[in-house]
PDB file of C-alpha atoms in Angstrom:
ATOM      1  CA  UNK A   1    -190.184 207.784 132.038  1.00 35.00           C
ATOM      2  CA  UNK A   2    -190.432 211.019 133.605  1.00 44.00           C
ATOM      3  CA  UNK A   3    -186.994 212.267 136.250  1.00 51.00           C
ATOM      4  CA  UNK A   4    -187.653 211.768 139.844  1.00 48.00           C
ATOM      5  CA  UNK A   5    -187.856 214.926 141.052  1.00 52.00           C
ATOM      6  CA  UNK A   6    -185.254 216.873 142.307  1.00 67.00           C
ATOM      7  CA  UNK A   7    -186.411 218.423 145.576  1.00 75.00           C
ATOM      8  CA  UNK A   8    -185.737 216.159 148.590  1.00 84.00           C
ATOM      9  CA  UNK A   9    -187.993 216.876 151.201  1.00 88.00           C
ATOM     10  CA  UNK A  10    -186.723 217.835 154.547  1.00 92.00           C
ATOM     11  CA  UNK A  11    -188.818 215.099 156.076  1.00 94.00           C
ATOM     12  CA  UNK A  12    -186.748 212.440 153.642  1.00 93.00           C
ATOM     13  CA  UNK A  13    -183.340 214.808 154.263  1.00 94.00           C
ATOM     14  CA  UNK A  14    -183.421 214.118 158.042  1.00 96.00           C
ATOM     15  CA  UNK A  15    -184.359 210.638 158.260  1.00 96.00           C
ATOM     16  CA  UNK A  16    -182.304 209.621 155.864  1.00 95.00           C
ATOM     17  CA  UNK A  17    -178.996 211.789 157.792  1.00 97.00           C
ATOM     18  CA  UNK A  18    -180.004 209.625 160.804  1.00 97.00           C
ATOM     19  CA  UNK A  19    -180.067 206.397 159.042  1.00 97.00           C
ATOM     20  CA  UNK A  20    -176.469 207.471 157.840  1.00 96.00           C
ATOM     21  CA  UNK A  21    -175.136 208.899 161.455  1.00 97.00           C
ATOM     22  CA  UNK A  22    -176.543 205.731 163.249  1.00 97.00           C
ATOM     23  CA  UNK A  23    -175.399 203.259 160.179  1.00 96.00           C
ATOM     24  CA  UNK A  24    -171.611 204.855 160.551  1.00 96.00           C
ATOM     25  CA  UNK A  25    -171.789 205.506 164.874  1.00 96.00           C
ATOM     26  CA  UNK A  26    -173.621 202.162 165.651  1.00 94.00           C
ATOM     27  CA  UNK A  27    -170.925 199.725 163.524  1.00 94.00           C
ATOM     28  CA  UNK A  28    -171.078 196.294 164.377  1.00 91.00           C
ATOM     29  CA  UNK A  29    -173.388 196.670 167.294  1.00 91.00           C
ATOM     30  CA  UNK A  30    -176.191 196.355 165.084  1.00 93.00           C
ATOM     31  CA  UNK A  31    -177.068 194.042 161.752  1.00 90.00           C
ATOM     32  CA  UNK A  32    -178.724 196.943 160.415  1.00 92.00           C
ATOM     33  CA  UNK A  33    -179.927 200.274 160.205  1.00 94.00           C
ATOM     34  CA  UNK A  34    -183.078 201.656 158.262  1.00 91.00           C
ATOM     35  CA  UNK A  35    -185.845 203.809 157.441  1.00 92.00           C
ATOM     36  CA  UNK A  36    -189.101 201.911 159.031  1.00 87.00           C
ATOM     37  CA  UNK A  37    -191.725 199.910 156.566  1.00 82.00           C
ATOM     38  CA  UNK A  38    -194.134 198.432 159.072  1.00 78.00           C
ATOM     39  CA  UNK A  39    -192.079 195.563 160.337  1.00 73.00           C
ATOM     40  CA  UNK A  40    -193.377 195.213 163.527  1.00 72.00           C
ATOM     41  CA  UNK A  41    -197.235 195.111 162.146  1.00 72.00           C
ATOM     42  CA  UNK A  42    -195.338 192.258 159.810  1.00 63.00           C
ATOM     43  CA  UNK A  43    -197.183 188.875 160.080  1.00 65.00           C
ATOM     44  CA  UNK A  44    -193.634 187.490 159.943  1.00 65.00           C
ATOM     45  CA  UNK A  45    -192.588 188.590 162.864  1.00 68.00           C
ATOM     46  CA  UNK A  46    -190.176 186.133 164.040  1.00 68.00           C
ATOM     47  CA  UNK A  47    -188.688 186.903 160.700  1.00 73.00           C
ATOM     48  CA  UNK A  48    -188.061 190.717 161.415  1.00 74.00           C
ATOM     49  CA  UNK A  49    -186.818 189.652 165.263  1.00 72.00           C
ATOM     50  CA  UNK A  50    -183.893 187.272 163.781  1.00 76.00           C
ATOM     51  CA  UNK A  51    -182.288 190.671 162.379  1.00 78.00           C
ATOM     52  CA  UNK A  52    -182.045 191.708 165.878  1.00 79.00           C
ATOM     53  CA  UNK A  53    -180.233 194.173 167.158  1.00 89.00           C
ATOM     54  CA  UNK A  54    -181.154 196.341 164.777  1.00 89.00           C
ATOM     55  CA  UNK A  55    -182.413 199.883 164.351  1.00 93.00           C
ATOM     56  CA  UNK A  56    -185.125 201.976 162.429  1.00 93.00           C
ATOM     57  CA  UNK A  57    -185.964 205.643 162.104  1.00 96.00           C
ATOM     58  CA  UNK A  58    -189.198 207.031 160.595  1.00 95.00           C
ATOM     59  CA  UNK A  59    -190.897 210.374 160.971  1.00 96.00           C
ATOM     60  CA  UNK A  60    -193.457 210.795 164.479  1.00 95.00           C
ATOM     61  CA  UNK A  61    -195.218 213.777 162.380  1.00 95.00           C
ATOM     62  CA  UNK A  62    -194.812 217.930 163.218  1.00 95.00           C
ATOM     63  CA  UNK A  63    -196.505 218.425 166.161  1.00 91.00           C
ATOM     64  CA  UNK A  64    -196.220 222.591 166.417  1.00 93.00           C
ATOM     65  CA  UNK A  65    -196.198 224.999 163.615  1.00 91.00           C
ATOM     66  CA  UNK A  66    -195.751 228.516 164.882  1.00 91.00           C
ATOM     67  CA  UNK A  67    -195.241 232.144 163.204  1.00 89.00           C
ATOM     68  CA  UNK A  68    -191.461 233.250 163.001  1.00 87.00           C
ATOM     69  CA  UNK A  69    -192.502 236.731 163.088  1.00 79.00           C
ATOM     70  CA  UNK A  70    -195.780 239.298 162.780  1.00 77.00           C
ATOM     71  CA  UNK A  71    -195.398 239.063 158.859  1.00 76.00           C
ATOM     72  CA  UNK A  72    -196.215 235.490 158.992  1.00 79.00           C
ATOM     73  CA  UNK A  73    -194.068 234.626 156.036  1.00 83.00           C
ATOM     74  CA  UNK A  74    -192.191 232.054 157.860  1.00 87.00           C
ATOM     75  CA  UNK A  75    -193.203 229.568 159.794  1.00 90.00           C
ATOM     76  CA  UNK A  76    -191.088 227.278 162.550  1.00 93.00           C
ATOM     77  CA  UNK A  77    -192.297 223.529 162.529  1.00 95.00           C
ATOM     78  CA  UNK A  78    -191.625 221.579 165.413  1.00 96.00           C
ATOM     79  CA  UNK A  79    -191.178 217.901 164.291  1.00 97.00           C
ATOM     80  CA  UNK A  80    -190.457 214.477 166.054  1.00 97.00           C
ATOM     81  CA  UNK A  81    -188.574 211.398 164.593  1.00 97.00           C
ATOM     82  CA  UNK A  82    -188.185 208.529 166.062  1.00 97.00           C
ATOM     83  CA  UNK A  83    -185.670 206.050 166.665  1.00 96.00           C
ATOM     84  CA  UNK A  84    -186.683 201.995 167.477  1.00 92.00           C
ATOM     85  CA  UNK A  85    -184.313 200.011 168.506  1.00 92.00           C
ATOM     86  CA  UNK A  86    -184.603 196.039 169.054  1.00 86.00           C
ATOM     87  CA  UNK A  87    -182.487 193.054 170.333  1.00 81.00           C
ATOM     88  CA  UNK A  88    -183.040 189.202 171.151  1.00 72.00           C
ATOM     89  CA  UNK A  89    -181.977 186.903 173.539  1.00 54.00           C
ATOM     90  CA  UNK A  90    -182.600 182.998 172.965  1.00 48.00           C
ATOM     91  CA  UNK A  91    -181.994 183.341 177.148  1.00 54.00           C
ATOM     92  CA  UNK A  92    -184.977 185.979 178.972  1.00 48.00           C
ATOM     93  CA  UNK A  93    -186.539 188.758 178.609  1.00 56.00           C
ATOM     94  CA  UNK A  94    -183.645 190.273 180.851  1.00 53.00           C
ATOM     95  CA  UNK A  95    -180.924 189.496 178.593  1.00 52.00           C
ATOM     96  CA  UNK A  96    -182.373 191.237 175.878  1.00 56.00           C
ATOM     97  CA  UNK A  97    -182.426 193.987 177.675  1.00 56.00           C
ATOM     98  CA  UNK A  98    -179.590 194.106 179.629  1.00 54.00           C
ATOM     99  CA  UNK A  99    -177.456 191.980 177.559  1.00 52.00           C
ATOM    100  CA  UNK A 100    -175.551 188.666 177.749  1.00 48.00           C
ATOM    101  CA  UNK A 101    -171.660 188.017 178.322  1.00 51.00           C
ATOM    102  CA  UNK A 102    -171.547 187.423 174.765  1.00 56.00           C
ATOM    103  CA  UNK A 103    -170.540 190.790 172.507  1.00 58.00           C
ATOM    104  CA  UNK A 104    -172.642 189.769 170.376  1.00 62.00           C
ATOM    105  CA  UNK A 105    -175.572 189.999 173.079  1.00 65.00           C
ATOM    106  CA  UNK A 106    -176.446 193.745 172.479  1.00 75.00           C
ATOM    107  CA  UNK A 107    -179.034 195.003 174.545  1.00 76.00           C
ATOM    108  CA  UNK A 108    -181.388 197.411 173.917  1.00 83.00           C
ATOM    109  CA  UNK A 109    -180.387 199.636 177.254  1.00 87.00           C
ATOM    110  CA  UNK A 110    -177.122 199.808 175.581  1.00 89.00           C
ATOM    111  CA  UNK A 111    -178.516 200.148 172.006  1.00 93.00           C
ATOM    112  CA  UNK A 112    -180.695 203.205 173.746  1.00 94.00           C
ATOM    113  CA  UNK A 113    -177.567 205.389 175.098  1.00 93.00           C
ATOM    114  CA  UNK A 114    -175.791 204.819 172.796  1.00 94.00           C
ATOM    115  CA  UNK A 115    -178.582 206.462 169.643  1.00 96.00           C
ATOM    116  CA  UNK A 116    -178.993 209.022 172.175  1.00 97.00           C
ATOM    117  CA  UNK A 117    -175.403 209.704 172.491  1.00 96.00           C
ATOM    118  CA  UNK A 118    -174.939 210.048 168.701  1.00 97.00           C
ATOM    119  CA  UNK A 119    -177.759 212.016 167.681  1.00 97.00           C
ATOM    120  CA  UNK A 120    -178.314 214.521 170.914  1.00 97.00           C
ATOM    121  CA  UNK A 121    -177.344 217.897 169.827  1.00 97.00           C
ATOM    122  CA  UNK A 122    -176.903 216.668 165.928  1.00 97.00           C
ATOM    123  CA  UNK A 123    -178.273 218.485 162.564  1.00 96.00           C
ATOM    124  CA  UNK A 124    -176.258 216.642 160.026  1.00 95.00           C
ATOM    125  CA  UNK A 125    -175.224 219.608 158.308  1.00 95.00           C
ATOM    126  CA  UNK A 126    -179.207 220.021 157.774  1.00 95.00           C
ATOM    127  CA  UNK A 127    -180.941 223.489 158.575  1.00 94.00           C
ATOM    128  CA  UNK A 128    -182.793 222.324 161.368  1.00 95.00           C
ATOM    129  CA  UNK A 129    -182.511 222.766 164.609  1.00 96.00           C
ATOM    130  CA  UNK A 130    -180.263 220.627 166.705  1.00 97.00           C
ATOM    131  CA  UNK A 131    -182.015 217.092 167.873  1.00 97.00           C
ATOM    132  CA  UNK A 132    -183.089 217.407 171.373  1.00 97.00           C
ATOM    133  CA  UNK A 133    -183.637 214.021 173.421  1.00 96.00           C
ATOM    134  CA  UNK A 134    -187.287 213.523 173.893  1.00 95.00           C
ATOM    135  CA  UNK A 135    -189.038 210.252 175.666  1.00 95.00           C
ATOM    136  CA  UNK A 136    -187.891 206.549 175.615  1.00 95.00           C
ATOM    137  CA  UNK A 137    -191.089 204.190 175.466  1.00 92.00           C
ATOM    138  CA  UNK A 138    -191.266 200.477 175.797  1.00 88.00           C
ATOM    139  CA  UNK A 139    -192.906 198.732 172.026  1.00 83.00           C
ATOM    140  CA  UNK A 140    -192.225 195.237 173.154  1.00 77.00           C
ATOM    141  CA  UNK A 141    -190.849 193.091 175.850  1.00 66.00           C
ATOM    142  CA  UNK A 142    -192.421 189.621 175.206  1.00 61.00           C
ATOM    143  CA  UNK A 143    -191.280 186.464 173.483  1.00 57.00           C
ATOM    144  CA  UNK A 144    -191.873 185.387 170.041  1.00 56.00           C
ATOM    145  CA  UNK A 145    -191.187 181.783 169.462  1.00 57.00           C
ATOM    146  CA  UNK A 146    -187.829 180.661 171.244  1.00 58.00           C
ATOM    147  CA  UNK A 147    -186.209 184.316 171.714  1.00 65.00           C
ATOM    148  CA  UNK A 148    -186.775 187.042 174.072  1.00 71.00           C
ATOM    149  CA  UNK A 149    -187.483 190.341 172.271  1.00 75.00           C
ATOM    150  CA  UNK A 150    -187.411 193.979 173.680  1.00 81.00           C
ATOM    151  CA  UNK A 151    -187.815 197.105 171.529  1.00 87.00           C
ATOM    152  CA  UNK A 152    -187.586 200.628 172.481  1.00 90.00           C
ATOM    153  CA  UNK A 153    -188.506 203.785 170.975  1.00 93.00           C
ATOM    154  CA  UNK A 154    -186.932 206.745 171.212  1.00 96.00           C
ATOM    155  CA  UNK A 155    -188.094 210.376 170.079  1.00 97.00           C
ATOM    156  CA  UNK A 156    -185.847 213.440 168.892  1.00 98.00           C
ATOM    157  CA  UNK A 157    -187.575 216.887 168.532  1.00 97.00           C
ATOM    158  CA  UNK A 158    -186.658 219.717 166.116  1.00 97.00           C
ATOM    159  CA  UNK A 159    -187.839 222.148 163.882  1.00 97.00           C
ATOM    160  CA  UNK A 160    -187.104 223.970 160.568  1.00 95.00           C
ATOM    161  CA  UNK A 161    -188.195 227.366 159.118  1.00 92.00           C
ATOM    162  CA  UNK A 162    -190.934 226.953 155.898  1.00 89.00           C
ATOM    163  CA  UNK A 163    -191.204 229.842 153.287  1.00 85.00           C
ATOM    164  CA  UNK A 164    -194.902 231.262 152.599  1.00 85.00           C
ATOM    165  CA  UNK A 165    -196.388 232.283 149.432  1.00 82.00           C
ATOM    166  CA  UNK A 166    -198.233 235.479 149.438  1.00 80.00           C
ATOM    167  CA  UNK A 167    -201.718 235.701 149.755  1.00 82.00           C
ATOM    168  CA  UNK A 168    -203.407 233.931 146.450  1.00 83.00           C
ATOM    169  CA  UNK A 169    -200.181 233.693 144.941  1.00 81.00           C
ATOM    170  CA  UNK A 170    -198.577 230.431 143.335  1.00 84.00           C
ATOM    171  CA  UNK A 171    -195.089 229.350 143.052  1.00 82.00           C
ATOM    172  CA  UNK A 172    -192.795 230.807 140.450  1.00 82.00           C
ATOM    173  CA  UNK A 173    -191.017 227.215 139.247  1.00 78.00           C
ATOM    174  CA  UNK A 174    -187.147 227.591 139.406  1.00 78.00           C
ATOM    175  CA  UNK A 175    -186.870 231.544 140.708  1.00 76.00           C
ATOM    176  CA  UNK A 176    -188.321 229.770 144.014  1.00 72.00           C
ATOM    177  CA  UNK A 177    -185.142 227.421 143.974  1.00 77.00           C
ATOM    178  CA  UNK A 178    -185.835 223.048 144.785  1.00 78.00           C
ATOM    179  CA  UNK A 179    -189.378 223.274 145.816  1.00 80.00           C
ATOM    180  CA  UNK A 180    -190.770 225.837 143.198  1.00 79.00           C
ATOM    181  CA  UNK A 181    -189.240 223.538 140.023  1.00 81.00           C
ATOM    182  CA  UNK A 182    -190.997 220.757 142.112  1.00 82.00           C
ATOM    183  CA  UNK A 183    -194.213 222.185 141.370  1.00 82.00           C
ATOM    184  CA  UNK A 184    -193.089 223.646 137.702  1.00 81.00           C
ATOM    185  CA  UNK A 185    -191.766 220.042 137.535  1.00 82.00           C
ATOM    186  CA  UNK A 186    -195.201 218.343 137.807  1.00 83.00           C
ATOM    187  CA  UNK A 187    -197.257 220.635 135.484  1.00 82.00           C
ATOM    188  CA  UNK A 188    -198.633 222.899 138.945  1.00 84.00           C
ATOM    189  CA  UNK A 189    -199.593 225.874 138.404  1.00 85.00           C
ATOM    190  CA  UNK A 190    -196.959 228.520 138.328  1.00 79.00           C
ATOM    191  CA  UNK A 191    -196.758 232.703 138.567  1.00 79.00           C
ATOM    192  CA  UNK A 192    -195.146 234.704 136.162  1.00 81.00           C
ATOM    193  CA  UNK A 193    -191.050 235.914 137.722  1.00 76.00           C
ATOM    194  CA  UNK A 194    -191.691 238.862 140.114  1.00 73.00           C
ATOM    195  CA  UNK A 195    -190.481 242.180 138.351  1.00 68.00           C
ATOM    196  CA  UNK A 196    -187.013 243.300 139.734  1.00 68.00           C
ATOM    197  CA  UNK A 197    -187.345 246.331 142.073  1.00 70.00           C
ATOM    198  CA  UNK A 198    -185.527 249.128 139.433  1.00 73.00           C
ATOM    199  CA  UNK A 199    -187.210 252.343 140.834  1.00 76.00           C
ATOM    200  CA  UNK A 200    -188.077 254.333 144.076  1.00 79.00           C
ATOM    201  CA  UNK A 201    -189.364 257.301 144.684  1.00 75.00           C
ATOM    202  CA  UNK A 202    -189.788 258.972 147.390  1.00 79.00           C
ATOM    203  CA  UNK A 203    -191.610 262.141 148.717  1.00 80.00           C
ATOM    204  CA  UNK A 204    -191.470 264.440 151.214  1.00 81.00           C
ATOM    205  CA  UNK A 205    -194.196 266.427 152.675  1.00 79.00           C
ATOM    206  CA  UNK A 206    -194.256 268.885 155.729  1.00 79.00           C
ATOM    207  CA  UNK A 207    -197.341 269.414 156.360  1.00 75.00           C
ATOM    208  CA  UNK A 208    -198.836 265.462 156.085  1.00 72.00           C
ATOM    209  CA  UNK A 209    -202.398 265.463 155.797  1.00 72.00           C
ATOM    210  CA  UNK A 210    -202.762 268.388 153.145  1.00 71.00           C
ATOM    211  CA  UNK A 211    -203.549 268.033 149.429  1.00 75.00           C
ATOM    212  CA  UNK A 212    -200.394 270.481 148.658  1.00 77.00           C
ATOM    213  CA  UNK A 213    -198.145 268.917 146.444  1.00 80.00           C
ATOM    214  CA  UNK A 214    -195.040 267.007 147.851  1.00 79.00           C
ATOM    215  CA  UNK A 215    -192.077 269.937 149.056  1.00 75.00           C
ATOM    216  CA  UNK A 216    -189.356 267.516 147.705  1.00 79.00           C
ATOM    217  CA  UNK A 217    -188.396 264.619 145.760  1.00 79.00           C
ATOM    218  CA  UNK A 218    -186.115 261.489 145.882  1.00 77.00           C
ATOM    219  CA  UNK A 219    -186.188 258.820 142.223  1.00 75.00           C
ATOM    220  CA  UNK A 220    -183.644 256.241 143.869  1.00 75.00           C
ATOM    221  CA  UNK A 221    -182.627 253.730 140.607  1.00 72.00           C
ATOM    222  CA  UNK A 222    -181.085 250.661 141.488  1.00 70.00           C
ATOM    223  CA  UNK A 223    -177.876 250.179 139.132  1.00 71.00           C
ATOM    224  CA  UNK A 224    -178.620 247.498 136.141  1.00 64.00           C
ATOM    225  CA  UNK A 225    -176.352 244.991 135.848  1.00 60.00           C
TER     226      UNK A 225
END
């Protein structure tokens, strides 16, 4: 079997640092906290709502991609992830929103200031910018069986700088650090090691414009190590 390979995307990176943060911050106020699969398109429904309160993250998709500067060799994406949180009440609608007298009887208000208190501001010790609160929408206030159900989701914005390759050029595998031995990992096609810069030169004219040879001279070498 072939490794897994060894760049981690920074799509994957951040979701998984919010699982973590809201795993760790959230404690007992939840029964769990993960990356989302589709639960709430889940057939078994009533299934996924006896896990309530509970909490998943997934990726809302970059929704900006702008130049960093004139070169155009970097590029800021602005990105949204999302946070859904979900609780029950086997009293109303209300109760699962507000929450009972019971501890156990999280609401998802209280399940929504409290993601937004832990993540606003936040990078996880990723480079990207710091999460920014963004919109809380309503998913679901209905019933499903017996229990109430209410589910909020709530967005995050922030953005990271991508490299460029020059035009027509390819990666070049492991000299391009986690992302170039992805490529080099999976057979892609890969560019030679750029040449290291050993030589200058410079000239000087003082008349510009003329065919006279240059008036002086500079051969800068950088030192070999």
């Amino acid at each position: 079997m072939a490794d897994l390979p060894t760049c981690i995307p920074i799509i994957t990176a951040v979701e998984l640092a919010i699982v973590d943060r809201l795993t760790r911050g959230l404690g007992k106020m939840v029964t769990e906290v993960a990356t989302y699969g589709g639960e709430f398109d889940d057939e078994e429904l009533d299934t996924v709502v006896r896990r309530f309160p509970a909490a998943w993250v997934t990726f809302g998709g970059v929704k900006r991609t702008d130049a960093v500067s004139t070169s155009r060799a970097k590029w800021k994406a602005e990105a949204v992830f999302v946070v859904m949180v979900g609780a029950r009440s086997v009293r109303n609608e209300q109760t699962s929103r507000h929450g009972g007298p019971s501890q156990l009887e999280v609401g998802t208000n209280l399940l929504v200031s409290a993601v937004r208190h832990l993540l606003n501001q936040q990078d996880m010790g990723l480079p990207i910018r710091e999460l920014q609160p963004g919109s809380v929408r309503t998913l679901f206030n209905t019933r499903v069986r017996s229990d109430a159900m209410s589910v909020y989701a709530c967005e995050f914005r922030t953005a990271w700088v991508e490299d460029t390759l020059f035009l027509g050029a390819f990666p070049q595998g492991a000299a391009d650090g986690p992302l170039g031995s992805l490529f080099e990992q999976y057979d892609g096609q890969i560019d030679p090691p750029t040449p290291d810069w050993k030589t200058t030169l410079l000239s000087y004219f003082l008349k510009p414009g003329t065919e006279r040879p240059a008036d002086a001279t500079d051969l800068v070498q950088m030192p070999q190590e």
